[in-house]
Short mmCIF file of C-alpha atoms in Angstrom, two decimals:
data_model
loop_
_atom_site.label_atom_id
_atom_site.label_comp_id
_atom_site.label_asym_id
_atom_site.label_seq_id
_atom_site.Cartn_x
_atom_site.Cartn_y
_atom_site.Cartn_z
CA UNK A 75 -7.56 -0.74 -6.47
CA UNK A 76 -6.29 1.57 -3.80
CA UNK A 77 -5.43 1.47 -0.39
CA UNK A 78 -4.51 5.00 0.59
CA UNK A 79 -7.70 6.92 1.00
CA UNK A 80 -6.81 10.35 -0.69
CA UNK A 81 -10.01 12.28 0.98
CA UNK A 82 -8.02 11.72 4.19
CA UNK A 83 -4.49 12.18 2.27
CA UNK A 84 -4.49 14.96 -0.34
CA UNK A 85 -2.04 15.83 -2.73
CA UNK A 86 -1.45 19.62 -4.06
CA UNK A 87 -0.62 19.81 -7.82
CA UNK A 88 3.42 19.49 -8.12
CA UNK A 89 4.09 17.74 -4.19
CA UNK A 90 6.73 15.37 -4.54
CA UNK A 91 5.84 11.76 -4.13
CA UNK A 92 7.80 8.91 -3.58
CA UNK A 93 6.10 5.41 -3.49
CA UNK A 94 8.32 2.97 -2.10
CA UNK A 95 8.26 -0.53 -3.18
CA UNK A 96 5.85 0.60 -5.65
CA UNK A 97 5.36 -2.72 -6.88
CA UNK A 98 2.79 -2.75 -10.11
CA UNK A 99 2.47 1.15 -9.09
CA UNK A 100 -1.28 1.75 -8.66
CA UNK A 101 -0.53 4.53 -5.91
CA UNK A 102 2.21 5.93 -7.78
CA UNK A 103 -0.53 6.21 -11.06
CA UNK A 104 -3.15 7.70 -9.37
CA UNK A 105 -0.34 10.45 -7.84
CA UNK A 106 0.82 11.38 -11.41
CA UNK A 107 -3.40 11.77 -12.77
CA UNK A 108 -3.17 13.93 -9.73
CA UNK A 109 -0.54 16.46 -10.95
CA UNK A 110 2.10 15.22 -8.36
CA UNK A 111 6.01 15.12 -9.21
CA UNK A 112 6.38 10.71 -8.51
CA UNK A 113 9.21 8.55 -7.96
CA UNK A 114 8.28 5.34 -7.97
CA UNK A 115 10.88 2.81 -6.24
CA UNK A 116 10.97 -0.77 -6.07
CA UNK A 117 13.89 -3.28 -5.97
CA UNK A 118 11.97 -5.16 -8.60
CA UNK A 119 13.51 -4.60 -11.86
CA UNK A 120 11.60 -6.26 -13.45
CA UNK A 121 8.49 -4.21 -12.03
CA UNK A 122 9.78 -0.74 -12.25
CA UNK A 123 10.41 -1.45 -15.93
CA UNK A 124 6.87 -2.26 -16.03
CA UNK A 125 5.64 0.82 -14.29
CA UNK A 126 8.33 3.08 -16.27
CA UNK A 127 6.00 1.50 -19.59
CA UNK A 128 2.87 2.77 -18.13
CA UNK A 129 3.91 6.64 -16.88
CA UNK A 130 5.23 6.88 -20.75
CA UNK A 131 2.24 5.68 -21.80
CA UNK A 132 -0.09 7.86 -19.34
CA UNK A 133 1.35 10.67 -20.88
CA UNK A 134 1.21 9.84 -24.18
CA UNK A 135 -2.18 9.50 -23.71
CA UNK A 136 -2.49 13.16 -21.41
CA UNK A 137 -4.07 11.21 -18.55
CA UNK A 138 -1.08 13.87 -15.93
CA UNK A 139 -1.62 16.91 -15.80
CA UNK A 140 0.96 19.88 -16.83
CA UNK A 141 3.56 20.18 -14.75
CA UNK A 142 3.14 16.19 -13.08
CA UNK A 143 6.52 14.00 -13.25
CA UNK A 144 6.99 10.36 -13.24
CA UNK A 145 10.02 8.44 -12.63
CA UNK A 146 10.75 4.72 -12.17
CA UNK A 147 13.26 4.29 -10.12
CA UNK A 148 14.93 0.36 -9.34
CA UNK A 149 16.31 0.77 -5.31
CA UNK A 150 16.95 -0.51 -1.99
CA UNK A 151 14.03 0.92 0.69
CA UNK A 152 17.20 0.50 3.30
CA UNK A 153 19.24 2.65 1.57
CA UNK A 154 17.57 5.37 -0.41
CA UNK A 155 18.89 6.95 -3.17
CA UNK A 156 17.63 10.44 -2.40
CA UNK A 157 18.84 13.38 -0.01
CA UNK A 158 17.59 14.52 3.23
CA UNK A 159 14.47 16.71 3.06
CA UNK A 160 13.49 15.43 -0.75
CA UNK A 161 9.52 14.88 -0.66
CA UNK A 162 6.59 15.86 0.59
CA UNK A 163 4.87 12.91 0.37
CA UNK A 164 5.77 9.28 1.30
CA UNK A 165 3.49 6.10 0.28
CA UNK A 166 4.39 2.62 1.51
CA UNK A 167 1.97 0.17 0.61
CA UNK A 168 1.76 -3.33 1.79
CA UNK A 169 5.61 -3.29 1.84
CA UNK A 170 6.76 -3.03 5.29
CA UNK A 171 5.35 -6.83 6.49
CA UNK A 172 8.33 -7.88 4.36
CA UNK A 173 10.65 -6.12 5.58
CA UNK A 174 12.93 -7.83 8.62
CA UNK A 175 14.95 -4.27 9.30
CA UNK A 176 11.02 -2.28 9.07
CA UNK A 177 12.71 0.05 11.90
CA UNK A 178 15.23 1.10 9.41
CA UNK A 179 12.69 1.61 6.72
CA UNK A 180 10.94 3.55 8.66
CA UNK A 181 13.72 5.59 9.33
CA UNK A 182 15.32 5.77 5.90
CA UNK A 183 11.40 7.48 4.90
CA UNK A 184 11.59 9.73 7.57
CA UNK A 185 14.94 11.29 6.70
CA UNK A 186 13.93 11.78 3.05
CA UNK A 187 10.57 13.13 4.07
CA UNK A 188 10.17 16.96 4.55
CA UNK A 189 9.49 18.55 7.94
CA UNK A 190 6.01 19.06 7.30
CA UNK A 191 5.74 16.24 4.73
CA UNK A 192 2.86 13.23 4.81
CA UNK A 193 3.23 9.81 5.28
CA UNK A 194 0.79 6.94 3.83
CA UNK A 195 1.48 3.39 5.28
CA UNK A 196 -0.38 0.32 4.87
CA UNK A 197 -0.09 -2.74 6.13
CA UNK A 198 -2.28 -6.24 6.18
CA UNK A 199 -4.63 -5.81 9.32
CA UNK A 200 -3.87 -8.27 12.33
CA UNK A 201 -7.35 -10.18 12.61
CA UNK A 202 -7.64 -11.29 8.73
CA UNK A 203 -3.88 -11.86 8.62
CA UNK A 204 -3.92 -14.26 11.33
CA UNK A 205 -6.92 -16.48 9.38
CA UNK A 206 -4.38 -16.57 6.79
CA UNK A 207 -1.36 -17.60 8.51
CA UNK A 208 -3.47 -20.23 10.09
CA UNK A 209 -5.03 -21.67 7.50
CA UNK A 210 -1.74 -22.11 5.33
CA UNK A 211 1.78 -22.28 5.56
CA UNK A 212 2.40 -21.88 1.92
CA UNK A 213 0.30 -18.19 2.35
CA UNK A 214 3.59 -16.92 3.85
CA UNK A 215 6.44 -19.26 4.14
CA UNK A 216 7.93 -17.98 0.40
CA UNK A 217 10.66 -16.12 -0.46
CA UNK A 218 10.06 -12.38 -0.08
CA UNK A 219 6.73 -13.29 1.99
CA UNK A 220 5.62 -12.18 5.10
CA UNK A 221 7.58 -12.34 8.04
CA UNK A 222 5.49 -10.67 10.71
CA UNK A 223 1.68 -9.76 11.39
CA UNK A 224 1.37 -5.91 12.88
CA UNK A 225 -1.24 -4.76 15.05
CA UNK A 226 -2.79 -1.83 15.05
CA UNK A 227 -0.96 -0.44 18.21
CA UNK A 228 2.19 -1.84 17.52
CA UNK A 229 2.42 -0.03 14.22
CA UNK A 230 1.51 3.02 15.93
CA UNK A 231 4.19 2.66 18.18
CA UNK A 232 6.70 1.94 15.60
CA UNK A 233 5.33 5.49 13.80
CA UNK A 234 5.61 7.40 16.52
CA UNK A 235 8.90 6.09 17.78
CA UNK A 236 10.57 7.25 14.47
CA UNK A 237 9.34 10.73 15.12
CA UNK A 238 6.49 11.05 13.39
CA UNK A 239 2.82 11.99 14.70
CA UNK A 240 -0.12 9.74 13.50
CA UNK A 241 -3.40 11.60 12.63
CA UNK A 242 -5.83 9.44 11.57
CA UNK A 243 -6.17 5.57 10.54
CA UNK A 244 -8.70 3.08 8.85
CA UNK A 245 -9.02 -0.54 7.28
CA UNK A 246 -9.84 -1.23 3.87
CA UNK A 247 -10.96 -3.76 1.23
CA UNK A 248 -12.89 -6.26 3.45
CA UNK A 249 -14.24 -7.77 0.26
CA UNK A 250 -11.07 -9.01 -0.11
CA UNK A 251 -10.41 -11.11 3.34
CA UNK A 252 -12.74 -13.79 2.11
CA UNK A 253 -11.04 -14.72 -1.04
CA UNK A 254 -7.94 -14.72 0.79
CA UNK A 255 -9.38 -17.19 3.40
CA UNK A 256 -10.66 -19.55 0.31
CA UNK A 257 -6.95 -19.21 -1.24
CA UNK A 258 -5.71 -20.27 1.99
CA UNK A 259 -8.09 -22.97 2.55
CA UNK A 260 -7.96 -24.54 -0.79
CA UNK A 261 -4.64 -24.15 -1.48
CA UNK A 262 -2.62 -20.62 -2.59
CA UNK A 263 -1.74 -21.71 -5.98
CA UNK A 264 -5.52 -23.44 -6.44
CA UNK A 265 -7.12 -20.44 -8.47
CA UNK A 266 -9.29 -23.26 -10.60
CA UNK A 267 -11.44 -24.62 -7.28
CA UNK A 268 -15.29 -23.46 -7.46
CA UNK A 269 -14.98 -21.10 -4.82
CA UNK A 270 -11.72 -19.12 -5.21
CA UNK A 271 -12.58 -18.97 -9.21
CA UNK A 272 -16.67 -17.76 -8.77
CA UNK A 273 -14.81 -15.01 -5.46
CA UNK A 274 -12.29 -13.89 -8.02
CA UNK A 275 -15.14 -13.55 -10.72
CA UNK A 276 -16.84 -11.08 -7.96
CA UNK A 277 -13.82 -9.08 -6.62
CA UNK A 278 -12.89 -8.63 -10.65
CA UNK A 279 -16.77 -7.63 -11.21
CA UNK A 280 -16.61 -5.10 -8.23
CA UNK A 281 -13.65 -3.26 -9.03
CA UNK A 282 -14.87 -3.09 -12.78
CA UNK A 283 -18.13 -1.90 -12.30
CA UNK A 284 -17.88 -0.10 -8.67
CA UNK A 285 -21.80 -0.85 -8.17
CA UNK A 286 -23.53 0.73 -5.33
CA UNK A 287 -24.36 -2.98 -3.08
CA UNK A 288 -20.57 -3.88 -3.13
CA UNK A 289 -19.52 -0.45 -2.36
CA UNK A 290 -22.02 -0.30 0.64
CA UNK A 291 -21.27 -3.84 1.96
CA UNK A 292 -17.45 -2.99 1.80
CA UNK A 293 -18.09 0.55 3.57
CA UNK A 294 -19.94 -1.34 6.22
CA UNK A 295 -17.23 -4.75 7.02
CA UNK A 296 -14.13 -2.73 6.57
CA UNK A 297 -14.38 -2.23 10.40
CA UNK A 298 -14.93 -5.71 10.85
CA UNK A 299 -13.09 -7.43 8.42
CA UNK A 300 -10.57 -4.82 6.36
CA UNK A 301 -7.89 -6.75 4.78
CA UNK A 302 -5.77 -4.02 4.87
CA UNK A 303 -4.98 -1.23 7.92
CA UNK A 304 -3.89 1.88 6.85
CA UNK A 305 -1.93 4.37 9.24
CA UNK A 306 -1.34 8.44 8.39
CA UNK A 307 1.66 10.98 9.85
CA UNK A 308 3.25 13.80 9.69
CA UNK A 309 6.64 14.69 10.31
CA UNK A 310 6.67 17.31 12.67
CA UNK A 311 7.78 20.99 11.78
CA UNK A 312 11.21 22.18 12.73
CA UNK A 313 11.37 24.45 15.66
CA UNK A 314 10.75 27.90 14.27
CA UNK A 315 9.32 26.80 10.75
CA UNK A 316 6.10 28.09 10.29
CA UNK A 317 3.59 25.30 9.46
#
């Protein structure tokens, strides 16, 4: 299930990607079957071991290209281990709402970015977020949970202040806000009540299958009811570098 929308980000065979806090990796996959050069960083050990199994075994299986790269890299998204200049492509996916320094994220991605370069970031939208926080305590009051709720223009702001230049946004996987607002409602760790366990049976159904009347519907609430915004930049050029 993604969140970036790669009509409105595209990747060119061999860019270098780095998804930060990768987590299970589903961006940094769908990079690689792409022919992109990925690192995938998370301070999850656990995870990144996970996601270093599945590159090895996308290539065994020639699901990359020739020429794509995969790495799993276990890091700190405050202090990357990269130089200056090293991508083209940054991804940050439901990531930065944990974050309590997210201006110093912001600007660790920006310094490893390229002039030029593409940035991906995606965070839980402000409306549907709030239902949650409201309805439960438990939904974000964990270790590593969230710690803040971004709007739309704030976000922005945040972009733009760290020098980069937004061109285009959208919200994503309103099928999705429901079952969050049963989880919340019945309980976060309740998956065995009626409603959250027939939801889940739906969501698992829909990204299965992809049929038509769940695509549609989703197409049609994301403006309402996306769970998820999703914000894209570029860093500008530097003076005298041809685009």
């Amino acid at each position: 299930m993604l969140t970036v929308d790669f009509s409105r980000f595209p990747l060119a065979a061999g860019d270098r990607v780095l998804d930060l806090g990768c987590g299970a990796g589903r961006h940094a996959f769908e990079c690689y079957r792409r022919g992109a050069q990925v690192v995938a960083l998370d301070q999850n050990g656990d995870e990144i071991r996970e996601v270093a199994t599945w590159f090895a075994a996308m290539k065994e299986a020639g699901e990359a290209p020739e020429g794509a790269t995969a790495t799993a890299v276990e890091g700190d998204a405050l202090n990357l281990p990269f130089p200056d200049a090293s991508f083209d492509v940054v991804i940050i996916s439901e990531v930065m709402e944990h974050i309590h320094d997210d201006k110093g994220v912001l600007a660790e991605m920006v310094r490893v970015l390229k002039p030029g370069g593409r940035i991906a970031i995606t965070v839980p939208r402000y409306g549907p977020e709030k239902v949650c926080w409201t309805l439960s305590d438990a939904y974000h009051e964990v270790e590593g949970g969230h710690i803040r709720i971004y709007k739309a223009d704030e976000l922005l702001e945040r972009i733009e202040e760290a020098g980069l230049v937004p061109y285009g946004t959208h919200h994503a996987h309103a099928l999705h806000s429901p079952y969050w607002w049963l989880k919340c409602a019945f309980g976060v760790d309740n998956d065995q009540v009626l409603p959250v366990k027939a939801y889940h049976k739906l969501l698992v159904w829909d990204i299965m299958k992809k049929p038509l009347v769940t695509r549609l519907a989703e197409q049609a609430l994301n403006p309402l009811i996306g769970k998820s915004f999703v914000a894209y930049a570029t860093k500008p050029q530097l003076p005298g570098v041809a685009a």
